[in-house]
Amino acid sequence: NQFDTVLETFSLCVFSDPRGVLQEMRRVLKPGGRLLILENARANNALLGMYQDATANLLAKYGGKACVWNLDVAGFIRDAGFTIVETREYAGGLFRAFEAVK
Protein backbone atom coordinates (compact mmCIF):
# COMPACT_ATOMS: atom_id res chain seq x y z
CA ASN A 1 0.00 0.00 0.00
CA GLN A 2 2.87 2.38 -0.73
CA PHE A 3 3.11 2.99 -4.48
CA ASP A 4 0.77 4.49 -7.07
CA THR A 5 2.40 2.62 -9.97
CA VAL A 6 4.69 -0.37 -10.50
CA LEU A 7 6.57 -0.65 -13.82
CA GLU A 8 8.02 -3.94 -15.09
CA THR A 9 9.86 -4.34 -18.39
CA PHE A 10 11.26 -7.60 -19.75
CA SER A 11 12.17 -9.14 -16.41
CA LEU A 12 9.14 -11.21 -15.42
CA CYS A 13 10.34 -13.94 -17.80
CA VAL A 14 13.49 -14.59 -15.72
CA PHE A 15 11.79 -15.29 -12.38
CA SER A 16 11.04 -18.88 -11.44
CA ASP A 17 7.74 -17.77 -9.84
CA PRO A 18 6.23 -14.98 -11.98
CA ARG A 19 2.91 -15.23 -10.12
CA GLY A 20 4.67 -14.63 -6.82
CA VAL A 21 6.49 -11.62 -8.25
CA LEU A 22 3.19 -10.15 -9.45
CA GLN A 23 1.56 -10.83 -6.08
CA GLU A 24 4.37 -8.87 -4.42
CA MET A 25 3.84 -6.03 -6.89
CA ARG A 26 0.15 -6.05 -5.97
CA ARG A 27 0.99 -6.03 -2.26
CA VAL A 28 3.04 -2.82 -2.52
CA LEU A 29 0.49 -0.97 -4.66
CA LYS A 30 -2.04 1.37 -3.12
CA PRO A 31 -5.72 0.50 -3.69
CA GLY A 32 -6.50 1.43 -7.29
CA GLY A 33 -2.77 1.47 -8.10
CA ARG A 34 -1.56 0.77 -11.63
CA LEU A 35 0.67 -2.03 -12.89
CA LEU A 36 2.42 -1.33 -16.21
CA ILE A 37 4.16 -4.26 -17.91
CA LEU A 38 6.06 -4.70 -21.18
CA GLU A 39 7.04 -8.33 -21.50
CA ASN A 40 7.82 -11.30 -23.74
CA ALA A 41 4.73 -13.42 -24.37
CA ARG A 42 3.57 -16.44 -26.33
CA ALA A 43 2.76 -15.37 -29.88
CA ASN A 44 -0.77 -15.51 -31.28
CA ASN A 45 0.49 -17.12 -34.50
CA ALA A 46 0.05 -20.87 -34.03
CA LEU A 47 3.33 -21.88 -35.72
CA LEU A 48 5.39 -19.27 -33.94
CA GLY A 49 3.71 -20.17 -30.63
CA MET A 50 4.56 -23.86 -31.16
CA TYR A 51 8.16 -22.89 -31.93
CA GLN A 52 8.30 -20.83 -28.73
CA ASP A 53 6.87 -23.74 -26.74
CA ALA A 54 9.41 -26.16 -28.22
CA THR A 55 12.42 -23.92 -27.63
CA ALA A 56 11.62 -21.71 -24.60
CA ASN A 57 13.27 -23.79 -21.90
CA LEU A 58 16.28 -24.68 -24.05
CA LEU A 59 16.91 -21.07 -25.04
CA ALA A 60 16.40 -19.86 -21.47
CA LYS A 61 19.04 -22.32 -20.29
CA TYR A 62 21.59 -21.89 -23.08
CA GLY A 63 21.53 -18.33 -24.28
CA GLY A 64 18.35 -16.54 -23.39
CA LYS A 65 19.69 -15.15 -20.08
CA ALA A 66 17.19 -17.42 -18.28
CA CYS A 67 14.21 -15.70 -19.96
CA VAL A 68 11.31 -18.05 -20.67
CA TRP A 69 9.75 -16.28 -23.64
CA ASN A 70 6.40 -18.07 -24.03
CA LEU A 71 4.66 -16.95 -20.83
CA ASP A 72 0.94 -16.44 -20.42
CA VAL A 73 1.52 -12.99 -18.94
CA ALA A 74 -2.16 -12.04 -18.99
CA GLY A 75 -3.01 -15.20 -17.05
CA PHE A 76 -0.33 -14.47 -14.46
CA ILE A 77 -1.59 -10.89 -14.05
CA ARG A 78 -5.16 -12.07 -13.49
CA ASP A 79 -4.03 -14.88 -11.15
CA ALA A 80 -2.23 -12.28 -9.01
CA GLY A 81 -5.53 -10.45 -8.48
CA PHE A 82 -5.20 -7.58 -10.96
CA THR A 83 -7.80 -6.38 -13.43
CA ILE A 84 -6.37 -5.81 -16.91
CA VAL A 85 -7.67 -2.57 -18.39
CA GLU A 86 -5.57 -2.41 -21.58
CA THR A 87 -3.40 -4.73 -23.65
CA ARG A 88 -1.28 -3.90 -26.69
CA GLU A 89 0.56 -6.39 -28.86
CA TYR A 90 3.77 -5.87 -30.79
CA ALA A 91 5.63 -8.07 -33.30
CA GLY A 92 2.76 -10.51 -33.77
CA GLY A 93 2.14 -10.79 -30.06
CA LEU A 94 5.74 -11.70 -29.15
CA PHE A 95 5.79 -8.64 -26.94
CA ARG A 96 2.80 -7.32 -25.00
CA ALA A 97 2.14 -4.23 -22.96
CA PHE A 98 -0.40 -4.39 -20.16
CA GLU A 99 -2.03 -1.86 -17.93
CA ALA A 100 -3.73 -3.39 -14.91
CA VAL A 101 -5.19 -2.07 -11.66
CA LYS A 102 -5.26 -3.39 -8.13
PDB file of N, CA, C and O in Angstrom, residues 8-18 21 39-40 60 64-69 71:
ATOM      1  N   GLU A   8       7.196  -2.758 -14.851  1.00  0.00           N
ATOM      2  CA  GLU A   8       8.017  -3.942 -15.086  1.00  0.00           C
ATOM      3  C   GLU A   8       8.261  -4.062 -16.579  1.00  0.00           C
ATOM      4  O   GLU A   8       7.319  -4.024 -17.367  1.00  0.00           O
ATOM      5  N   THR A   9       9.535  -4.186 -16.974  1.00  0.00           N
ATOM      6  CA  THR A   9       9.863  -4.341 -18.395  1.00  0.00           C
ATOM      7  C   THR A   9      10.844  -5.488 -18.593  1.00  0.00           C
ATOM      8  O   THR A   9      11.963  -5.456 -18.069  1.00  0.00           O
ATOM      9  N   PHE A  10      10.421  -6.485 -19.311  1.00  0.00           N
ATOM     10  CA  PHE A  10      11.264  -7.598 -19.750  1.00  0.00           C
ATOM     11  C   PHE A  10      12.076  -8.253 -18.640  1.00  0.00           C
ATOM     12  O   PHE A  10      13.227  -8.629 -18.854  1.00  0.00           O
ATOM     13  N   SER A  11      11.478  -8.409 -17.469  1.00  0.00           N
ATOM     14  CA  SER A  11      12.172  -9.140 -16.413  1.00  0.00           C
ATOM     15  C   SER A  11      11.316 -10.249 -15.809  1.00  0.00           C
ATOM     16  O   SER A  11      11.857 -11.164 -15.195  1.00  0.00           O
ATOM     17  N   LEU A  12      10.021 -10.188 -15.987  1.00  0.00           N
ATOM     18  CA  LEU A  12       9.136 -11.207 -15.423  1.00  0.00           C
ATOM     19  C   LEU A  12       9.519 -12.595 -15.935  1.00  0.00           C
ATOM     20  O   LEU A  12       9.419 -13.585 -15.206  1.00  0.00           O
ATOM     21  N   CYS A  13      10.004 -12.657 -17.164  1.00  0.00           N
ATOM     22  CA  CYS A  13      10.335 -13.935 -17.799  1.00  0.00           C
ATOM     23  C   CYS A  13      11.517 -14.645 -17.142  1.00  0.00           C
ATOM     24  O   CYS A  13      11.726 -15.834 -17.375  1.00  0.00           O
ATOM     25  N   VAL A  14      12.313 -13.964 -16.325  1.00  0.00           N
ATOM     26  CA  VAL A  14      13.486 -14.595 -15.721  1.00  0.00           C
ATOM     27  C   VAL A  14      13.222 -15.138 -14.316  1.00  0.00           C
ATOM     28  O   VAL A  14      14.046 -15.861 -13.777  1.00  0.00           O
ATOM     29  N   PHE A  15      12.089 -14.814 -13.736  1.00  0.00           N
ATOM     30  CA  PHE A  15      11.789 -15.286 -12.384  1.00  0.00           C
ATOM     31  C   PHE A  15      11.180 -16.685 -12.425  1.00  0.00           C
ATOM     32  O   PHE A  15      10.341 -16.979 -13.275  1.00  0.00           O
ATOM     33  N   SER A  16      11.577 -17.516 -11.480  1.00  0.00           N
ATOM     34  CA  SER A  16      11.041 -18.879 -11.441  1.00  0.00           C
ATOM     35  C   SER A  16       9.582 -18.908 -10.992  1.00  0.00           C
ATOM     36  O   SER A  16       8.870 -19.869 -11.270  1.00  0.00           O
ATOM     37  N   ASP A  17       9.123 -17.853 -10.314  1.00  0.00           N
ATOM     38  CA  ASP A  17       7.737 -17.773  -9.838  1.00  0.00           C
ATOM     39  C   ASP A  17       7.129 -16.425 -10.252  1.00  0.00           C
ATOM     40  O   ASP A  17       6.968 -15.533  -9.419  1.00  0.00           O
ATOM     41  N   PRO A  18       6.779 -16.264 -11.538  1.00  0.00           N
ATOM     42  CA  PRO A  18       6.229 -14.980 -11.983  1.00  0.00           C
ATOM     43  C   PRO A  18       4.959 -14.581 -11.237  1.00  0.00           C
ATOM     44  O   PRO A  18       4.734 -13.402 -10.982  1.00  0.00           O
ATOM     45  N   VAL A  21       5.951 -12.963  -8.006  1.00  0.00           N
ATOM     46  CA  VAL A  21       6.485 -11.625  -8.247  1.00  0.00           C
ATOM     47  C   VAL A  21       5.336 -10.635  -8.438  1.00  0.00           C
ATOM     48  O   VAL A  21       5.334  -9.537  -7.863  1.00  0.00           O
ATOM     49  N   GLU A  39       6.431  -7.026 -21.748  1.00  0.00           N
ATOM     50  CA  GLU A  39       7.038  -8.334 -21.499  1.00  0.00           C
ATOM     51  C   GLU A  39       6.967  -9.235 -22.729  1.00  0.00           C
ATOM     52  O   GLU A  39       6.121  -9.059 -23.600  1.00  0.00           O
ATOM     53  N   ASN A  40       7.880 -10.216 -22.765  1.00  0.00           N
ATOM     54  CA  ASN A  40       7.816 -11.298 -23.745  1.00  0.00           C
ATOM     55  C   ASN A  40       6.543 -12.091 -23.481  1.00  0.00           C
ATOM     56  O   ASN A  40       6.131 -12.232 -22.326  1.00  0.00           O
ATOM     57  N   ALA A  60      16.234 -20.502 -22.784  1.00  0.00           N
ATOM     58  CA  ALA A  60      16.404 -19.862 -21.472  1.00  0.00           C
ATOM     59  C   ALA A  60      17.651 -20.400 -20.775  1.00  0.00           C
ATOM     60  O   ALA A  60      18.387 -19.655 -20.130  1.00  0.00           O
ATOM     61  N   GLY A  64      19.403 -17.536 -23.509  1.00  0.00           N
ATOM     62  CA  GLY A  64      18.352 -16.539 -23.389  1.00  0.00           C
ATOM     63  C   GLY A  64      18.394 -15.787 -22.073  1.00  0.00           C
ATOM     64  O   GLY A  64      17.410 -15.179 -21.676  1.00  0.00           O
ATOM     65  N   LYS A  65      19.525 -15.837 -21.376  1.00  0.00           N
ATOM     66  CA  LYS A  65      19.686 -15.154 -20.082  1.00  0.00           C
ATOM     67  C   LYS A  65      18.602 -15.557 -19.093  1.00  0.00           C
ATOM     68  O   LYS A  65      18.098 -14.738 -18.337  1.00  0.00           O
ATOM     69  N   ALA A  66      18.192 -16.813 -19.171  1.00  0.00           N
ATOM     70  CA  ALA A  66      17.191 -17.416 -18.283  1.00  0.00           C
ATOM     71  C   ALA A  66      15.766 -16.939 -18.566  1.00  0.00           C
ATOM     72  O   ALA A  66      14.852 -17.260 -17.820  1.00  0.00           O
ATOM     73  N   CYS A  67      15.543 -16.203 -19.636  1.00  0.00           N
ATOM     74  CA  CYS A  67      14.206 -15.701 -19.963  1.00  0.00           C
ATOM     75  C   CYS A  67      13.386 -16.779 -20.666  1.00  0.00           C
ATOM     76  O   CYS A  67      13.763 -17.264 -21.728  1.00  0.00           O
ATOM     77  N   VAL A  68      12.270 -17.131 -20.052  1.00  0.00           N
ATOM     78  CA  VAL A  68      11.310 -18.051 -20.670  1.00  0.00           C
ATOM     79  C   VAL A  68      10.340 -17.180 -21.458  1.00  0.00           C
ATOM     80  O   VAL A  68       9.548 -16.440 -20.891  1.00  0.00           O
ATOM     81  N   TRP A  69      10.393 -17.272 -22.761  1.00  0.00           N
ATOM     82  CA  TRP A  69       9.754 -16.284 -23.635  1.00  0.00           C
ATOM     83  C   TRP A  69       8.368 -16.665 -24.134  1.00  0.00           C
ATOM     84  O   TRP A  69       7.836 -16.002 -25.018  1.00  0.00           O
ATOM     85  N   LEU A  71       5.533 -17.045 -22.011  1.00  0.00           N
ATOM     86  CA  LEU A  71       4.663 -16.953 -20.834  1.00  0.00           C
ATOM     87  C   LEU A  71       3.249 -16.493 -21.182  1.00  0.00           C
ATOM     88  O   LEU A  71       3.041 -15.724 -22.111  1.00  0.00           O
TER      89      LEU A  71
END
